[in-house]
PDB file of C-alpha atoms in Angstrom:
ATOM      1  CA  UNK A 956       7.193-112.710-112.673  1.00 64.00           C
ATOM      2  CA  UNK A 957       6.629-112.185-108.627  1.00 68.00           C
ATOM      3  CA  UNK A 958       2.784-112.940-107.584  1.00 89.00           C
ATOM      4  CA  UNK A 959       0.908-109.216-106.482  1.00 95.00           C
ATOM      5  CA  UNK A 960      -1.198-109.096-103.653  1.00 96.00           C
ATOM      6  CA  UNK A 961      -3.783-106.351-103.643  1.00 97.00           C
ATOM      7  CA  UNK A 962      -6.972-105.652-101.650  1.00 97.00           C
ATOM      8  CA  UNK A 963      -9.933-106.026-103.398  1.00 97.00           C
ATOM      9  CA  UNK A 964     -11.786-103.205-102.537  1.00 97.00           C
ATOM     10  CA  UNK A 965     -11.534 -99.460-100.987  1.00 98.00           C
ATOM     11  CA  UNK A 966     -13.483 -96.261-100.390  1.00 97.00           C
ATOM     12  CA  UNK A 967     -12.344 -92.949-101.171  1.00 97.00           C
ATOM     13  CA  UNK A 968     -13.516 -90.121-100.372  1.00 97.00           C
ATOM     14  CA  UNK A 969     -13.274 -87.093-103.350  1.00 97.00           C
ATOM     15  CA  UNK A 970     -10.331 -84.471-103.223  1.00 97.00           C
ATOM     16  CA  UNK A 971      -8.525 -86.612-100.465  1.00 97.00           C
ATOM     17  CA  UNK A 972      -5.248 -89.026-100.784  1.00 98.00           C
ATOM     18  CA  UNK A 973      -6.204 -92.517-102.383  1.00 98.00           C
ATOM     19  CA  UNK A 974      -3.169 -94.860-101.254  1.00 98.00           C
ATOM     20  CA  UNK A 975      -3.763 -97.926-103.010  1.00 98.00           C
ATOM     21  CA  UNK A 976      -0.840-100.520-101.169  1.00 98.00           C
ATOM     22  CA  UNK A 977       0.726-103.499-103.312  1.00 97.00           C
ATOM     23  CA  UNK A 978       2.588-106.574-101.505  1.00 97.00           C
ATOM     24  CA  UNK A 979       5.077-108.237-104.253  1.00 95.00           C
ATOM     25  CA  UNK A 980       7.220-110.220-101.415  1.00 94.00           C
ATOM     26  CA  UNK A 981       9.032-112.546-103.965  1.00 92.00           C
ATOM     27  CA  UNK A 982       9.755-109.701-106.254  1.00 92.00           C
ATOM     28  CA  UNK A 983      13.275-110.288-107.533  1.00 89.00           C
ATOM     29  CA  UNK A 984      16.043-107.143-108.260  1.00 87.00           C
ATOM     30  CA  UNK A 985      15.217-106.778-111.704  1.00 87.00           C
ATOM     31  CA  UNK A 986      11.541-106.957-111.703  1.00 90.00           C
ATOM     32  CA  UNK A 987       9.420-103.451-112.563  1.00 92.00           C
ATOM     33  CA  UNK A 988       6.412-102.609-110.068  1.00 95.00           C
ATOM     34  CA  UNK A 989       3.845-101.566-112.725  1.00 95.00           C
ATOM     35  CA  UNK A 990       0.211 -99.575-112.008  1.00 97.00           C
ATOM     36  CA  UNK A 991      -2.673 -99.930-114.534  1.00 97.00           C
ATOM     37  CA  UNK A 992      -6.547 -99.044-113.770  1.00 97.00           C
ATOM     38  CA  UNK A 993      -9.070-100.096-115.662  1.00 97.00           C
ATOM     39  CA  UNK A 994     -12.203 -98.150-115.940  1.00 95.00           C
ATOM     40  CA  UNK A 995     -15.372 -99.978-116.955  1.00 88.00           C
ATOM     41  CA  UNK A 996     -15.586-101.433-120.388  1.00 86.00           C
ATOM     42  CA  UNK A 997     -12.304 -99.865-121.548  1.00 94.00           C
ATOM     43  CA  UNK A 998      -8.662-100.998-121.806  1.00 95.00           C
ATOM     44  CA  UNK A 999      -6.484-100.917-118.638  1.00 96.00           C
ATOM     45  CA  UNK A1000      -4.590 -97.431-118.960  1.00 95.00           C
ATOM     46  CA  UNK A1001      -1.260 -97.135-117.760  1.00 94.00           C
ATOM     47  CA  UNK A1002      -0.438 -94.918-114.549  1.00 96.00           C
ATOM     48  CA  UNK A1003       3.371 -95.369-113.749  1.00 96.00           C
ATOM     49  CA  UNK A1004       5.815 -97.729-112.709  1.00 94.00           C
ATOM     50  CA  UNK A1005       8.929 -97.836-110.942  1.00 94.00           C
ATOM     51  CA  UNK A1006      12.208 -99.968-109.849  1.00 94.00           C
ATOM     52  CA  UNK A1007      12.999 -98.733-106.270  1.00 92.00           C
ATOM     53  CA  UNK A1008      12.968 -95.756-106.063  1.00 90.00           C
ATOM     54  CA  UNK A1009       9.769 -93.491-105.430  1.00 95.00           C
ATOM     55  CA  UNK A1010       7.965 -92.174-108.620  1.00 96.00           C
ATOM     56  CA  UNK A1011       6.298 -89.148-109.532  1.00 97.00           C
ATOM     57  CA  UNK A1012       4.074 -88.188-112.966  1.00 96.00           C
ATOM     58  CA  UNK A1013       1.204 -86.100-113.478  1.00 95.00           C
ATOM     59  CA  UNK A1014      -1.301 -88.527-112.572  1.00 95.00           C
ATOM     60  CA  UNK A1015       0.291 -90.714-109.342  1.00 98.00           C
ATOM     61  CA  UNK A1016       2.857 -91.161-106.917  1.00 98.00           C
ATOM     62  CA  UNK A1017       4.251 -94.684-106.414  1.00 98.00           C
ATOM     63  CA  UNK A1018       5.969 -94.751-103.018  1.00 98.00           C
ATOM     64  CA  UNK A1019       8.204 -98.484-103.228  1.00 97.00           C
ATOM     65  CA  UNK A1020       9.574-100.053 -99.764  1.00 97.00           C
ATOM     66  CA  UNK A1021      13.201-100.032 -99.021  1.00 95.00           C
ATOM     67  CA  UNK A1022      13.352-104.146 -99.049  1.00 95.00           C
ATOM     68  CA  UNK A1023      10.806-103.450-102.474  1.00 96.00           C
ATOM     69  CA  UNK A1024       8.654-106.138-101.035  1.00 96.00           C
ATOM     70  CA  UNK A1025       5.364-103.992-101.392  1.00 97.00           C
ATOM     71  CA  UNK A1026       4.812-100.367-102.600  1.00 97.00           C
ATOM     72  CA  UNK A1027       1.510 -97.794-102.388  1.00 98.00           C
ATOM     73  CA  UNK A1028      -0.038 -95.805-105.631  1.00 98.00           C
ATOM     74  CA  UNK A1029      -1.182 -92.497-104.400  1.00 98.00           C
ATOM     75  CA  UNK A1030      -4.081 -90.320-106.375  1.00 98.00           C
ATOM     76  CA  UNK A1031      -3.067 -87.252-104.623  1.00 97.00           C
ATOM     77  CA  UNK A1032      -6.758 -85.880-105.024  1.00 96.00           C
ATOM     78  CA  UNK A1033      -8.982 -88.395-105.937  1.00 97.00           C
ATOM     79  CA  UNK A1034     -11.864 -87.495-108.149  1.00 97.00           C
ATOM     80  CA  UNK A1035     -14.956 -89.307-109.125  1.00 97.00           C
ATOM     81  CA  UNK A1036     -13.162 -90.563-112.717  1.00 96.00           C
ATOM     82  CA  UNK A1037     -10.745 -91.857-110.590  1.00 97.00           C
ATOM     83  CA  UNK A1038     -12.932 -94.737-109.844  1.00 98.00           C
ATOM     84  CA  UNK A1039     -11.714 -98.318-111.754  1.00 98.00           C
ATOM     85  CA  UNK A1040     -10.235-101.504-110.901  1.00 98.00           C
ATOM     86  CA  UNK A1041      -6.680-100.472-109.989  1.00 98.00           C
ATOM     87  CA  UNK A1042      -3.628-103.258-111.004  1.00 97.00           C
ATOM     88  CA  UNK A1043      -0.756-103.675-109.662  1.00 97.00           C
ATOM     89  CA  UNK A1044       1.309-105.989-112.019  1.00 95.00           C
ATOM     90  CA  UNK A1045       5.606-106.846-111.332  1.00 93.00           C
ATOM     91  CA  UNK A1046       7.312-107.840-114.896  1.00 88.00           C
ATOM     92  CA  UNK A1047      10.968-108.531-115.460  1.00 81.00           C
ATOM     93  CA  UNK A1048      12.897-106.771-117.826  1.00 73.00           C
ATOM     94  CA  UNK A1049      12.353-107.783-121.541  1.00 67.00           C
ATOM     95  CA  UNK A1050       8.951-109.992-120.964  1.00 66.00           C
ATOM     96  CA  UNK A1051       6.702-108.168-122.800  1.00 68.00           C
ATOM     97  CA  UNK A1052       3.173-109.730-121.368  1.00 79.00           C
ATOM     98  CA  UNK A1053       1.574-108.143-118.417  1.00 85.00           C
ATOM     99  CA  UNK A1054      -0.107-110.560-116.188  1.00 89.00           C
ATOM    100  CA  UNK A1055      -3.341-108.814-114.676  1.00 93.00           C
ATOM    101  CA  UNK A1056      -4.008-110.252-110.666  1.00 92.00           C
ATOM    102  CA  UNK A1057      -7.650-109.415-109.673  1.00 93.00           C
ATOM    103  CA  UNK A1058      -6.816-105.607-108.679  1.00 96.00           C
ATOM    104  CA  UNK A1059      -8.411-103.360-106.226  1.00 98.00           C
ATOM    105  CA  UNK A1060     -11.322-101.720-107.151  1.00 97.00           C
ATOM    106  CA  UNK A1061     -11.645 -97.969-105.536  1.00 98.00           C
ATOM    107  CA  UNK A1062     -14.780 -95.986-105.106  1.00 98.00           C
ATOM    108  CA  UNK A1063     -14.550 -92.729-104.860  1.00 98.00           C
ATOM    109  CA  UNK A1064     -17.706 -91.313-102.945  1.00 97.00           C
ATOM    110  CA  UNK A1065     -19.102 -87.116-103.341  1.00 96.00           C
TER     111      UNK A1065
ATOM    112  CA  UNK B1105       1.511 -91.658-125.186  1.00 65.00           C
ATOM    113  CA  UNK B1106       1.675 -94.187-127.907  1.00 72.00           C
ATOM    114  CA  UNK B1107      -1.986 -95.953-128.957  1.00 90.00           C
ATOM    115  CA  UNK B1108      -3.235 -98.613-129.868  1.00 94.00           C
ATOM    116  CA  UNK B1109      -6.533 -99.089-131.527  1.00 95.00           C
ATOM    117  CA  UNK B1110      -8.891-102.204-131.256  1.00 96.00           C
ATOM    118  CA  UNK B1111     -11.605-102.396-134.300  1.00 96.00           C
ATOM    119  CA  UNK B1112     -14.417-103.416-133.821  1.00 97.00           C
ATOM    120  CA  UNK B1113     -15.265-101.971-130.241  1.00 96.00           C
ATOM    121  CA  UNK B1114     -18.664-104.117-130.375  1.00 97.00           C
ATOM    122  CA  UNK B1115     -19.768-106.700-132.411  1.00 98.00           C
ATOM    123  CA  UNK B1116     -22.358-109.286-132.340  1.00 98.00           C
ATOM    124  CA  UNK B1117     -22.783-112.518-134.368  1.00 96.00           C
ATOM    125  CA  UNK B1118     -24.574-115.403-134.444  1.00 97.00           C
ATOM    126  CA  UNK B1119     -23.334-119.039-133.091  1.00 97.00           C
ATOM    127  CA  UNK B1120     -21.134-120.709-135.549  1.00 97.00           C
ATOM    128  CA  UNK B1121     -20.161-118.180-137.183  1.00 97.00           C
ATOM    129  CA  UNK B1122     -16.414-116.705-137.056  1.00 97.00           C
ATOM    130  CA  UNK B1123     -15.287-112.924-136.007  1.00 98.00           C
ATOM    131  CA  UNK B1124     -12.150-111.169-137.015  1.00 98.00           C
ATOM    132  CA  UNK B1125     -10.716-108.518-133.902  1.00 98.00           C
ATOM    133  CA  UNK B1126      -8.087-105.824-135.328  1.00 97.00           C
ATOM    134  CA  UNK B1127      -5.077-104.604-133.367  1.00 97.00           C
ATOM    135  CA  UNK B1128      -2.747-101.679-134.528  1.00 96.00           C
ATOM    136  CA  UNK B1129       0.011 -99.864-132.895  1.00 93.00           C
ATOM    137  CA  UNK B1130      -0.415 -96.469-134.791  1.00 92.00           C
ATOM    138  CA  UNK B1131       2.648 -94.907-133.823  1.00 88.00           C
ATOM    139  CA  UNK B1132       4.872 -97.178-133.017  1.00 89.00           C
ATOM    140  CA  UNK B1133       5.915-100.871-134.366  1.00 90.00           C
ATOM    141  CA  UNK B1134       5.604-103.927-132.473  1.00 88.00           C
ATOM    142  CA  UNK B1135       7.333-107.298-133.347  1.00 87.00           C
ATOM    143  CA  UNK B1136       5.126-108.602-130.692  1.00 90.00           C
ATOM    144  CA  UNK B1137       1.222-108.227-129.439  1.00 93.00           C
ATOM    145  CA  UNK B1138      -0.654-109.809-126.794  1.00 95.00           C
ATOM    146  CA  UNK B1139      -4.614-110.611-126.995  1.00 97.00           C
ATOM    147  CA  UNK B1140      -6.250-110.990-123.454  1.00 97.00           C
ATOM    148  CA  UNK B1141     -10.094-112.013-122.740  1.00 97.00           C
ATOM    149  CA  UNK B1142     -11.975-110.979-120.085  1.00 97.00           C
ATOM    150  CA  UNK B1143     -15.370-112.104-118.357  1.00 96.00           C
ATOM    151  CA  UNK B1144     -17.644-109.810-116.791  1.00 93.00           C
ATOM    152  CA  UNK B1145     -16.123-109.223-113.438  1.00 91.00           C
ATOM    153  CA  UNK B1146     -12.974-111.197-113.621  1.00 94.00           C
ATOM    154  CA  UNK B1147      -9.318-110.193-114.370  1.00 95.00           C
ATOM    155  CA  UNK B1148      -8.049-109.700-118.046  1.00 96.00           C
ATOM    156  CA  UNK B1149      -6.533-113.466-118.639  1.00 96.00           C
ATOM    157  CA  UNK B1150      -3.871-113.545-121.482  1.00 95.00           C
ATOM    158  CA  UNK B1151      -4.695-116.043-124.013  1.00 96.00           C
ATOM    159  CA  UNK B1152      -1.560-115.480-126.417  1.00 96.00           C
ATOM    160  CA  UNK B1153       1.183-113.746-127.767  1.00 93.00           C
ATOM    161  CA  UNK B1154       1.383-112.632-131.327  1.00 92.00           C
ATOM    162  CA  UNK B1155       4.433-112.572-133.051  1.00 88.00           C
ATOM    163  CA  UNK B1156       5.458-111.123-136.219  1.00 87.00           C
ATOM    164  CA  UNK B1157       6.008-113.537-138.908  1.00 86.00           C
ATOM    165  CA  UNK B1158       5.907-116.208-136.837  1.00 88.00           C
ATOM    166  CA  UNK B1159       3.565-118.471-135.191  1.00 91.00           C
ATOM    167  CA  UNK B1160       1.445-117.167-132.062  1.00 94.00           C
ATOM    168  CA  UNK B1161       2.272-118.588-128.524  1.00 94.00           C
ATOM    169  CA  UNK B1162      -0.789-119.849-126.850  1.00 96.00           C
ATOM    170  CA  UNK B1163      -0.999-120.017-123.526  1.00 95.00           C
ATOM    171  CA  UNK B1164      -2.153-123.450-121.317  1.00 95.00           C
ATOM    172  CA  UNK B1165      -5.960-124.292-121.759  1.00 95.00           C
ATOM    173  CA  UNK B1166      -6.370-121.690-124.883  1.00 96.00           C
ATOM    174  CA  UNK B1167      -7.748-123.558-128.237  1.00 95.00           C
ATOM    175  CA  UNK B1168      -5.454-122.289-131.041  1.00 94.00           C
ATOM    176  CA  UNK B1169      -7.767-123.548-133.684  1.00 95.00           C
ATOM    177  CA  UNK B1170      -9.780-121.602-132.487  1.00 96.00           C
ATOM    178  CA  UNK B1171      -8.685-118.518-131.663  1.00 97.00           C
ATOM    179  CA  UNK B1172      -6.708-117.624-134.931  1.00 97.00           C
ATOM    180  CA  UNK B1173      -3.946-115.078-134.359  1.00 95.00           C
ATOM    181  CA  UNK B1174      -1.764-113.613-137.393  1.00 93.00           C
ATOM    182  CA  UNK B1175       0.642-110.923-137.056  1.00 91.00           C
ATOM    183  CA  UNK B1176       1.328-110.010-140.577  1.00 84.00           C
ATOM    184  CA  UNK B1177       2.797-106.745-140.245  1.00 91.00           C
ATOM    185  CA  UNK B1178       5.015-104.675-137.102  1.00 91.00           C
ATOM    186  CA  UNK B1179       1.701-102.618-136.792  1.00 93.00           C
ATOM    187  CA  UNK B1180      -1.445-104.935-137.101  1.00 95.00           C
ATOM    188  CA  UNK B1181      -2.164-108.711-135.090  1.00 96.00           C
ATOM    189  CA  UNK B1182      -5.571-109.816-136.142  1.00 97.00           C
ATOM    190  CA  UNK B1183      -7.615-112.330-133.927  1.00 98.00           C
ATOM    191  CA  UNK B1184     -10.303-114.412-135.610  1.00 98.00           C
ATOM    192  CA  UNK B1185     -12.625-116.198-133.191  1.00 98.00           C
ATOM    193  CA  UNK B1186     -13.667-119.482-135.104  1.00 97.00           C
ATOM    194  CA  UNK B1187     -17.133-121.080-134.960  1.00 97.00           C
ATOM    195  CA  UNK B1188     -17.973-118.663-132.298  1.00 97.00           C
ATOM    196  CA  UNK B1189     -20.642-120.133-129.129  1.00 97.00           C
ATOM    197  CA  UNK B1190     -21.988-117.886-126.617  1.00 97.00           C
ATOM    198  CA  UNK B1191     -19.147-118.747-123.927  1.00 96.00           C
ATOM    199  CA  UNK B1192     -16.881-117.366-126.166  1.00 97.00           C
ATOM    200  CA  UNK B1193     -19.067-113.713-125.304  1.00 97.00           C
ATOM    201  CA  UNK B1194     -16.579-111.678-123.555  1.00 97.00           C
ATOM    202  CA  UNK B1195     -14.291-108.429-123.636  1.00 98.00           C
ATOM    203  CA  UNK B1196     -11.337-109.242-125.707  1.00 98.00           C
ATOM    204  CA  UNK B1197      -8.122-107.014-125.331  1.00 98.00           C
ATOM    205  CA  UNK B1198      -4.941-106.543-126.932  1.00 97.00           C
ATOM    206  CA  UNK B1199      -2.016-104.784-125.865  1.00 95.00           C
ATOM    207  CA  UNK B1200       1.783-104.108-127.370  1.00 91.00           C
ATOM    208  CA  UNK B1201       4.814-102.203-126.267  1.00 81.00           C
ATOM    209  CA  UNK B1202       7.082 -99.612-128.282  1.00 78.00           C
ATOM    210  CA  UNK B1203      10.527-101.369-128.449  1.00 74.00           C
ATOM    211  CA  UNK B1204      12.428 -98.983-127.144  1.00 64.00           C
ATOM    212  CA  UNK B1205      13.787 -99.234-123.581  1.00 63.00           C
ATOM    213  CA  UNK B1206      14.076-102.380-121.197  1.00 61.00           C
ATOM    214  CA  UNK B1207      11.194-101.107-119.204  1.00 67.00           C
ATOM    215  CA  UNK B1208       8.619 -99.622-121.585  1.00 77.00           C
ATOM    216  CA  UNK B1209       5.123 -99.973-120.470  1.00 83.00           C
ATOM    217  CA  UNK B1210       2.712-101.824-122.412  1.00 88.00           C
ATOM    218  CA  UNK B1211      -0.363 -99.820-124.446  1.00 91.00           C
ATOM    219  CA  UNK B1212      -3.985-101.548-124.476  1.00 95.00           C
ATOM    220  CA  UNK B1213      -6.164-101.126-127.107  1.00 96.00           C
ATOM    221  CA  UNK B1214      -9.815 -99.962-125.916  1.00 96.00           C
ATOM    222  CA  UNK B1215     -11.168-103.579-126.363  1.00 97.00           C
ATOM    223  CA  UNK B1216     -13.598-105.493-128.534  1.00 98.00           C
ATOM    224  CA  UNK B1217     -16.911-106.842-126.537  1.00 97.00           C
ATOM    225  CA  UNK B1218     -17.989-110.269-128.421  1.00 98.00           C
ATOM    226  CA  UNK B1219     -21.503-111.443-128.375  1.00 98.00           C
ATOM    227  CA  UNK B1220     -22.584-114.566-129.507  1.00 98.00           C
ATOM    228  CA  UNK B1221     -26.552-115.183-130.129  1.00 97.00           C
TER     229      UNK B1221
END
């Protein structure tokens, strides 16, 4: 699976756009762009995930580049239980295991 | 969403002794389950993938004798931490995916935080 390259930390600011960006530059054509957050001393929950084209669900968008060499989770309006350790993980097709990289970790401030 | 529950959440046990994790997928079966560990501030690491009636795949640098994984049924991978030392403290995790689909995302369990006195 392609390597993930994520900042380590941001700020946001509560009820504005958190746009969390991904590089994945060796990401092959088969290979799922997956977004997990993990909120302290719990499981990493699952947020969405997408192939190349932009995503949508209740809880994120996940806007992926035309040449799908990096792609941005947005928390449309961040809130304070929004802040966790944010992961950005590519998989191929049929490999089960999800290999965690270190993740961003977002603060979001009152 | 499908769940999967971790038992204990918390346990704490004295050096040398040996402490059994529980995985199940509750709605959903899994031929295959993954255990990760994770150390306070670090990344969840995976440490090995259970499979069901069949041997566990360790990955590189991870002790199978010691970590004891058995996948007995589609629903429930147990992981039994042998002769347990305090490095062995951490925030253990496992995870499995329903089978349907070629893209199904994977389901963690809420995790298991080991102490060792």
């Amino acid at each position: 699976d392609a390597k993930t390259t994520q900042p380590t930390s941001m700020d946001c600011a509560e009820g504005r756009a958190a746009n969390l960006p991904c590089n994945h530059s060796t990401i092959s054509g088969n290979e799922y762009v997956y977004w997990y957050r993990q909120i302290h001393s719990q499981g990493p929950q699952y947020i969405i995930h997408g192939l190349k084209n932009n995503e949508t669900n209740e809880m994120a968008s996940l806007i992926i580049t035309e040449d799908r060499k990096s792609s941005t989770l947005i928390l449309p309006h961040a809130t304070l239980r929004d802040t966790a350790v944010y992961y950005c993980i590519v998989r191929a097709p049929r490999n089960n295991d999800m290999r965690f990289g270190a993740g961003t970790r977002l603060t979001v401030k009152p | 969403g499908a769940v999967v529950s971790q038992h204990p959440s918390r346990v704490i046990c004295k050096s040398g002794t040996s402490v059994k994790i529980e995985c199940r997928s509750l709605d959903f079966q899994a031929t295959t389950m993954f255990w990760y560990r994770q150390f306070p501030k670090q990344s969840l690491m995976l440490m090995a993938t259970s499979n069901e009636g069949s041997k566990a795949t360790y990955e590189q640098g991870v002790e199978k004798d010691k970590f004891l994984i058995n996948h007995a049924s589609l629903t429930l991978s147990t992981l039994t931490v042998t002769s347990a030392h305090p490095e062995d403290s951490s925030f253990y995790i496992c995870s499995a995916h329903p089978p349907q689909g070629v893209d199904t995302e994977a389901f963690f369990g809420q995790g298991t935080r080991l102490t060792v006195v």
